[in-house]
JSON list of C-alpha atoms in Angstrom, two decimals:
[
{"chain": "D", "resi": 1, "resn": "UNK", "atom": "CA", "xyz": [2.33, -1.70, -10.67]},
{"chain": "D", "resi": 2, "resn": "UNK", "atom": "CA", "xyz": [-0.26, -4.34, -10.96]},
{"chain": "D", "resi": 3, "resn": "UNK", "atom": "CA", "xyz": [-0.68, -7.94, -12.25]},
{"chain": "D", "resi": 4, "resn": "UNK", "atom": "CA", "xyz": [-2.89, -7.85, -15.58]},
{"chain": "D", "resi": 5, "resn": "UNK", "atom": "CA", "xyz": [-4.46, -10.90, -14.08]},
{"chain": "D", "resi": 6, "resn": "UNK", "atom": "CA", "xyz": [-6.07, -9.88, -11.04]},
{"chain": "D", "resi": 7, "resn": "UNK", "atom": "CA", "xyz": [-5.98, -6.15, -9.40]},
{"chain": "D", "resi": 8, "resn": "UNK", "atom": "CA", "xyz": [-4.02, -7.36, -6.58]},
{"chain": "D", "resi": 9, "resn": "UNK", "atom": "CA", "xyz": [-0.47, -5.49, -6.36]},
{"chain": "D", "resi": 10, "resn": "UNK", "atom": "CA", "xyz": [2.71, -7.13, -6.80]},
{"chain": "D", "resi": 11, "resn": "UNK", "atom": "CA", "xyz": [4.31, -8.81, -3.90]},
{"chain": "D", "resi": 12, "resn": "UNK", "atom": "CA", "xyz": [7.35, -7.46, -2.40]},
{"chain": "D", "resi": 13, "resn": "UNK", "atom": "CA", "xyz": [8.93, -10.51, -3.64]},
{"chain": "D", "resi": 14, "resn": "UNK", "atom": "CA", "xyz": [8.04, -9.99, -7.66]},
{"chain": "D", "resi": 15, "resn": "UNK", "atom": "CA", "xyz": [9.03, -6.14, -7.03]},
{"chain": "D", "resi": 16, "resn": "UNK", "atom": "CA", "xyz": [12.51, -7.53, -5.72]},
{"chain": "D", "resi": 17, "resn": "UNK", "atom": "CA", "xyz": [13.18, -10.34, -7.81]},
{"chain": "D", "resi": 18, "resn": "UNK", "atom": "CA", "xyz": [15.01, -8.54, -10.71]},
{"chain": "D", "resi": 19, "resn": "UNK", "atom": "CA", "xyz": [17.45, -6.43, -8.21]},
{"chain": "D", "resi": 20, "resn": "UNK", "atom": "CA", "xyz": [20.51, -7.36, -7.01]},
{"chain": "D", "resi": 21, "resn": "UNK", "atom": "CA", "xyz": [20.38, -9.08, -3.89]},
{"chain": "D", "resi": 22, "resn": "UNK", "atom": "CA", "xyz": [22.23, -6.74, -1.61]},
{"chain": "D", "resi": 23, "resn": "UNK", "atom": "CA", "xyz": [19.08, -4.21, -2.18]},
{"chain": "D", "resi": 24, "resn": "UNK", "atom": "CA", "xyz": [16.80, -6.61, -0.25]},
{"chain": "D", "resi": 25, "resn": "UNK", "atom": "CA", "xyz": [16.78, -5.97, 3.64]},
{"chain": "D", "resi": 26, "resn": "UNK", "atom": "CA", "xyz": [15.23, -9.46, 5.38]},
{"chain": "D", "resi": 27, "resn": "UNK", "atom": "CA", "xyz": [14.48, -7.38, 8.28]},
{"chain": "D", "resi": 28, "resn": "UNK", "atom": "CA", "xyz": [11.67, -5.93, 6.42]},
{"chain": "D", "resi": 29, "resn": "UNK", "atom": "CA", "xyz": [10.13, -8.87, 5.38]},
{"chain": "D", "resi": 30, "resn": "UNK", "atom": "CA", "xyz": [6.78, -8.15, 7.17]},
{"chain": "D", "resi": 31, "resn": "UNK", "atom": "CA", "xyz": [4.40, -7.67, 4.55]},
{"chain": "D", "resi": 32, "resn": "UNK", "atom": "CA", "xyz": [2.58, -11.25, 5.48]},
{"chain": "D", "resi": 33, "resn": "UNK", "atom": "CA", "xyz": [1.77, -10.06, 8.62]},
{"chain": "D", "resi": 34, "resn": "UNK", "atom": "CA", "xyz": [0.54, -6.82, 7.73]},
{"chain": "D", "resi": 35, "resn": "UNK", "atom": "CA", "xyz": [-3.09, -6.32, 8.64]},
{"chain": "D", "resi": 36, "resn": "UNK", "atom": "CA", "xyz": [-4.73, -6.22, 5.43]},
{"chain": "D", "resi": 37, "resn": "UNK", "atom": "CA", "xyz": [-3.01, -9.61, 4.83]},
{"chain": "D", "resi": 38, "resn": "UNK", "atom": "CA", "xyz": [-4.09, -10.76, 8.42]},
{"chain": "D", "resi": 39, "resn": "UNK", "atom": "CA", "xyz": [-7.56, -9.68, 7.50]},
{"chain": "D", "resi": 40, "resn": "UNK", "atom": "CA", "xyz": [-8.16, -11.08, 4.21]},
{"chain": "D", "resi": 41, "resn": "UNK", "atom": "CA", "xyz": [-6.93, -14.56, 5.64]},
{"chain": "D", "resi": 42, "resn": "UNK", "atom": "CA", "xyz": [-9.38, -13.99, 8.45]},
{"chain": "D", "resi": 43, "resn": "UNK", "atom": "CA", "xyz": [-12.26, -13.35, 5.84]},
{"chain": "D", "resi": 44, "resn": "UNK", "atom": "CA", "xyz": [-11.58, -16.24, 3.77]},
{"chain": "D", "resi": 45, "resn": "UNK", "atom": "CA", "xyz": [-11.69, -18.71, 6.70]},
{"chain": "D", "resi": 46, "resn": "UNK", "atom": "CA", "xyz": [-15.34, -17.15, 7.52]},
{"chain": "D", "resi": 47, "resn": "UNK", "atom": "CA", "xyz": [-17.03, -17.92, 4.28]},
{"chain": "D", "resi": 48, "resn": "UNK", "atom": "CA", "xyz": [-19.19, -20.59, 5.58]},
{"chain": "D", "resi": 49, "resn": "UNK", "atom": "CA", "xyz": [-23.11, -20.00, 5.47]},
{"chain": "D", "resi": 50, "resn": "UNK", "atom": "CA", "xyz": [-23.65, -20.40, 9.28]},
{"chain": "D", "resi": 51, "resn": "UNK", "atom": "CA", "xyz": [-20.10, -18.51, 10.30]},
{"chain": "D", "resi": 52, "resn": "UNK", "atom": "CA", "xyz": [-20.11, -16.02, 12.99]},
{"chain": "D", "resi": 53, "resn": "UNK", "atom": "CA", "xyz": [-16.91, -14.32, 14.44]},
{"chain": "D", "resi": 54, "resn": "UNK", "atom": "CA", "xyz": [-16.63, -16.11, 17.54]},
{"chain": "D", "resi": 55, "resn": "UNK", "atom": "CA", "xyz": [-17.53, -19.28, 16.33]},
{"chain": "D", "resi": 56, "resn": "UNK", "atom": "CA", "xyz": [-14.90, -22.06, 15.95]},
{"chain": "D", "resi": 57, "resn": "UNK", "atom": "CA", "xyz": [-15.05, -26.29, 16.13]},
{"chain": "D", "resi": 58, "resn": "UNK", "atom": "CA", "xyz": [-13.90, -28.21, 19.19]},
{"chain": "D", "resi": 59, "resn": "UNK", "atom": "CA", "xyz": [-11.19, -30.51, 18.69]},
{"chain": "D", "resi": 60, "resn": "UNK", "atom": "CA", "xyz": [-11.50, -34.03, 19.71]},
{"chain": "D", "resi": 61, "resn": "UNK", "atom": "CA", "xyz": [-11.61, -35.09, 22.99]},
{"chain": "D", "resi": 62, "resn": "UNK", "atom": "CA", "xyz": [-8.78, -37.64, 23.53]},
{"chain": "D", "resi": 63, "resn": "UNK", "atom": "CA", "xyz": [-7.85, -37.06, 27.29]},
{"chain": "D", "resi": 64, "resn": "UNK", "atom": "CA", "xyz": [-11.45, -37.74, 28.41]},
{"chain": "D", "resi": 65, "resn": "UNK", "atom": "CA", "xyz": [-11.07, -35.24, 31.14]},
{"chain": "D", "resi": 66, "resn": "UNK", "atom": "CA", "xyz": [-13.82, -33.15, 30.35]},
{"chain": "D", "resi": 67, "resn": "UNK", "atom": "CA", "xyz": [-17.01, -34.43, 29.31]},
{"chain": "D", "resi": 68, "resn": "UNK", "atom": "CA", "xyz": [-18.80, -32.81, 26.18]},
{"chain": "D", "resi": 69, "resn": "UNK", "atom": "CA", "xyz": [-21.44, -31.53, 28.62]},
{"chain": "D", "resi": 70, "resn": "UNK", "atom": "CA", "xyz": [-18.76, -29.42, 30.18]},
{"chain": "D", "resi": 71, "resn": "UNK", "atom": "CA", "xyz": [-18.90, -25.66, 28.90]},
{"chain": "D", "resi": 72, "resn": "UNK", "atom": "CA", "xyz": [-15.58, -24.35, 27.98]},
{"chain": "D", "resi": 73, "resn": "UNK", "atom": "CA", "xyz": [-14.26, -20.58, 27.24]},
{"chain": "D", "resi": 74, "resn": "UNK", "atom": "CA", "xyz": [-15.95, -21.13, 23.70]},
{"chain": "D", "resi": 75, "resn": "UNK", "atom": "CA", "xyz": [-19.19, -22.65, 24.61]},
{"chain": "D", "resi": 76, "resn": "UNK", "atom": "CA", "xyz": [-19.32, -19.01, 27.11]},
{"chain": "D", "resi": 77, "resn": "UNK", "atom": "CA", "xyz": [-18.42, -16.77, 24.37]},
{"chain": "D", "resi": 78, "resn": "UNK", "atom": "CA", "xyz": [-21.14, -18.20, 21.90]},
{"chain": "D", "resi": 79, "resn": "UNK", "atom": "CA", "xyz": [-23.84, -17.93, 24.98]},
{"chain": "D", "resi": 80, "resn": "UNK", "atom": "CA", "xyz": [-22.82, -14.24, 25.61]},
{"chain": "D", "resi": 81, "resn": "UNK", "atom": "CA", "xyz": [-22.98, -13.56, 21.26]},
{"chain": "D", "resi": 82, "resn": "UNK", "atom": "CA", "xyz": [-26.60, -15.14, 21.25]},
{"chain": "D", "resi": 83, "resn": "UNK", "atom": "CA", "xyz": [-27.92, -13.49, 24.37]},
{"chain": "D", "resi": 84, "resn": "UNK", "atom": "CA", "xyz": [-26.31, -10.36, 23.88]},
{"chain": "D", "resi": 85, "resn": "UNK", "atom": "CA", "xyz": [-25.42, -9.60, 27.04]},
{"chain": "D", "resi": 86, "resn": "UNK", "atom": "CA", "xyz": [-21.65, -9.77, 28.39]},
{"chain": "D", "resi": 87, "resn": "UNK", "atom": "CA", "xyz": [-20.65, -11.61, 31.53]},
{"chain": "D", "resi": 88, "resn": "UNK", "atom": "CA", "xyz": [-18.31, -10.16, 33.78]},
{"chain": "D", "resi": 89, "resn": "UNK", "atom": "CA", "xyz": [-18.42, -12.38, 36.53]},
{"chain": "D", "resi": 90, "resn": "UNK", "atom": "CA", "xyz": [-14.90, -13.40, 35.38]},
{"chain": "D", "resi": 91, "resn": "UNK", "atom": "CA", "xyz": [-13.75, -9.99, 36.77]},
{"chain": "D", "resi": 92, "resn": "UNK", "atom": "CA", "xyz": [-15.43, -10.37, 40.12]},
{"chain": "D", "resi": 93, "resn": "UNK", "atom": "CA", "xyz": [-13.09, -9.54, 42.80]},
{"chain": "D", "resi": 94, "resn": "UNK", "atom": "CA", "xyz": [-10.55, -7.58, 40.88]},
{"chain": "D", "resi": 95, "resn": "UNK", "atom": "CA", "xyz": [-10.06, -3.84, 41.41]},
{"chain": "D", "resi": 96, "resn": "UNK", "atom": "CA", "xyz": [-11.33, -1.63, 38.79]},
{"chain": "D", "resi": 97, "resn": "UNK", "atom": "CA", "xyz": [-8.98, 0.99, 37.61]},
{"chain": "D", "resi": 98, "resn": "UNK", "atom": "CA", "xyz": [-11.04, 3.10, 35.38]},
{"chain": "D", "resi": 99, "resn": "UNK", "atom": "CA", "xyz": [-10.23, 6.37, 35.53]},
{"chain": "D", "resi": 100, "resn": "UNK", "atom": "CA", "xyz": [-14.08, 7.62, 35.33]},
{"chain": "D", "resi": 101, "resn": "UNK", "atom": "CA", "xyz": [-15.28, 5.57, 38.08]},
{"chain": "D", "resi": 102, "resn": "UNK", "atom": "CA", "xyz": [-17.92, 8.39, 39.33]},
{"chain": "D", "resi": 103, "resn": "UNK", "atom": "CA", "xyz": [-18.78, 9.43, 35.70]},
{"chain": "D", "resi": 104, "resn": "UNK", "atom": "CA", "xyz": [-22.53, 7.94, 35.78]},
{"chain": "D", "resi": 105, "resn": "UNK", "atom": "CA", "xyz": [-23.17, 8.38, 39.70]},
{"chain": "D", "resi": 106, "resn": "UNK", "atom": "CA", "xyz": [-22.77, 6.87, 42.99]},
{"chain": "D", "resi": 107, "resn": "UNK", "atom": "CA", "xyz": [-25.50, 4.51, 42.33]},
{"chain": "D", "resi": 108, "resn": "UNK", "atom": "CA", "xyz": [-23.86, 3.28, 39.26]},
{"chain": "D", "resi": 109, "resn": "UNK", "atom": "CA", "xyz": [-20.35, 2.93, 40.87]},
{"chain": "D", "resi": 110, "resn": "UNK", "atom": "CA", "xyz": [-18.70, -0.81, 40.37]},
{"chain": "D", "resi": 111, "resn": "UNK", "atom": "CA", "xyz": [-19.15, -2.71, 43.90]},
{"chain": "D", "resi": 112, "resn": "UNK", "atom": "CA", "xyz": [-15.64, -2.99, 44.87]},
{"chain": "D", "resi": 113, "resn": "UNK", "atom": "CA", "xyz": [-14.85, 0.59, 44.82]},
{"chain": "D", "resi": 114, "resn": "UNK", "atom": "CA", "xyz": [-15.95, 2.15, 48.35]},
{"chain": "D", "resi": 115, "resn": "UNK", "atom": "CA", "xyz": [-18.67, 4.82, 48.30]},
{"chain": "D", "resi": 116, "resn": "UNK", "atom": "CA", "xyz": [-17.48, 8.88, 48.85]}
]
């Protein structure tokens, strides 16, 4: 059942419109949060010429607490995206719960795990 004007399938509301109300289960009204709906919304937002997956716009700095030159998380993400290098400094000092810590030999073992 597809709409004749577009190739999109009918929504759940369209399919249920002519049925008795007791056949409708409100607990199953999650079709707008389904993956295909969310991905279509996300793709529609990033249609600009210079858009990239991590690009966003900063809101106005009304509080004046941080100057415009202060790097925030978005700036940091953009730097990592443009350089192609992932900065793992946020995890410095944190335990590494990797199961395969010896996979690449002792020379490549993370620094916070004691050598055997």
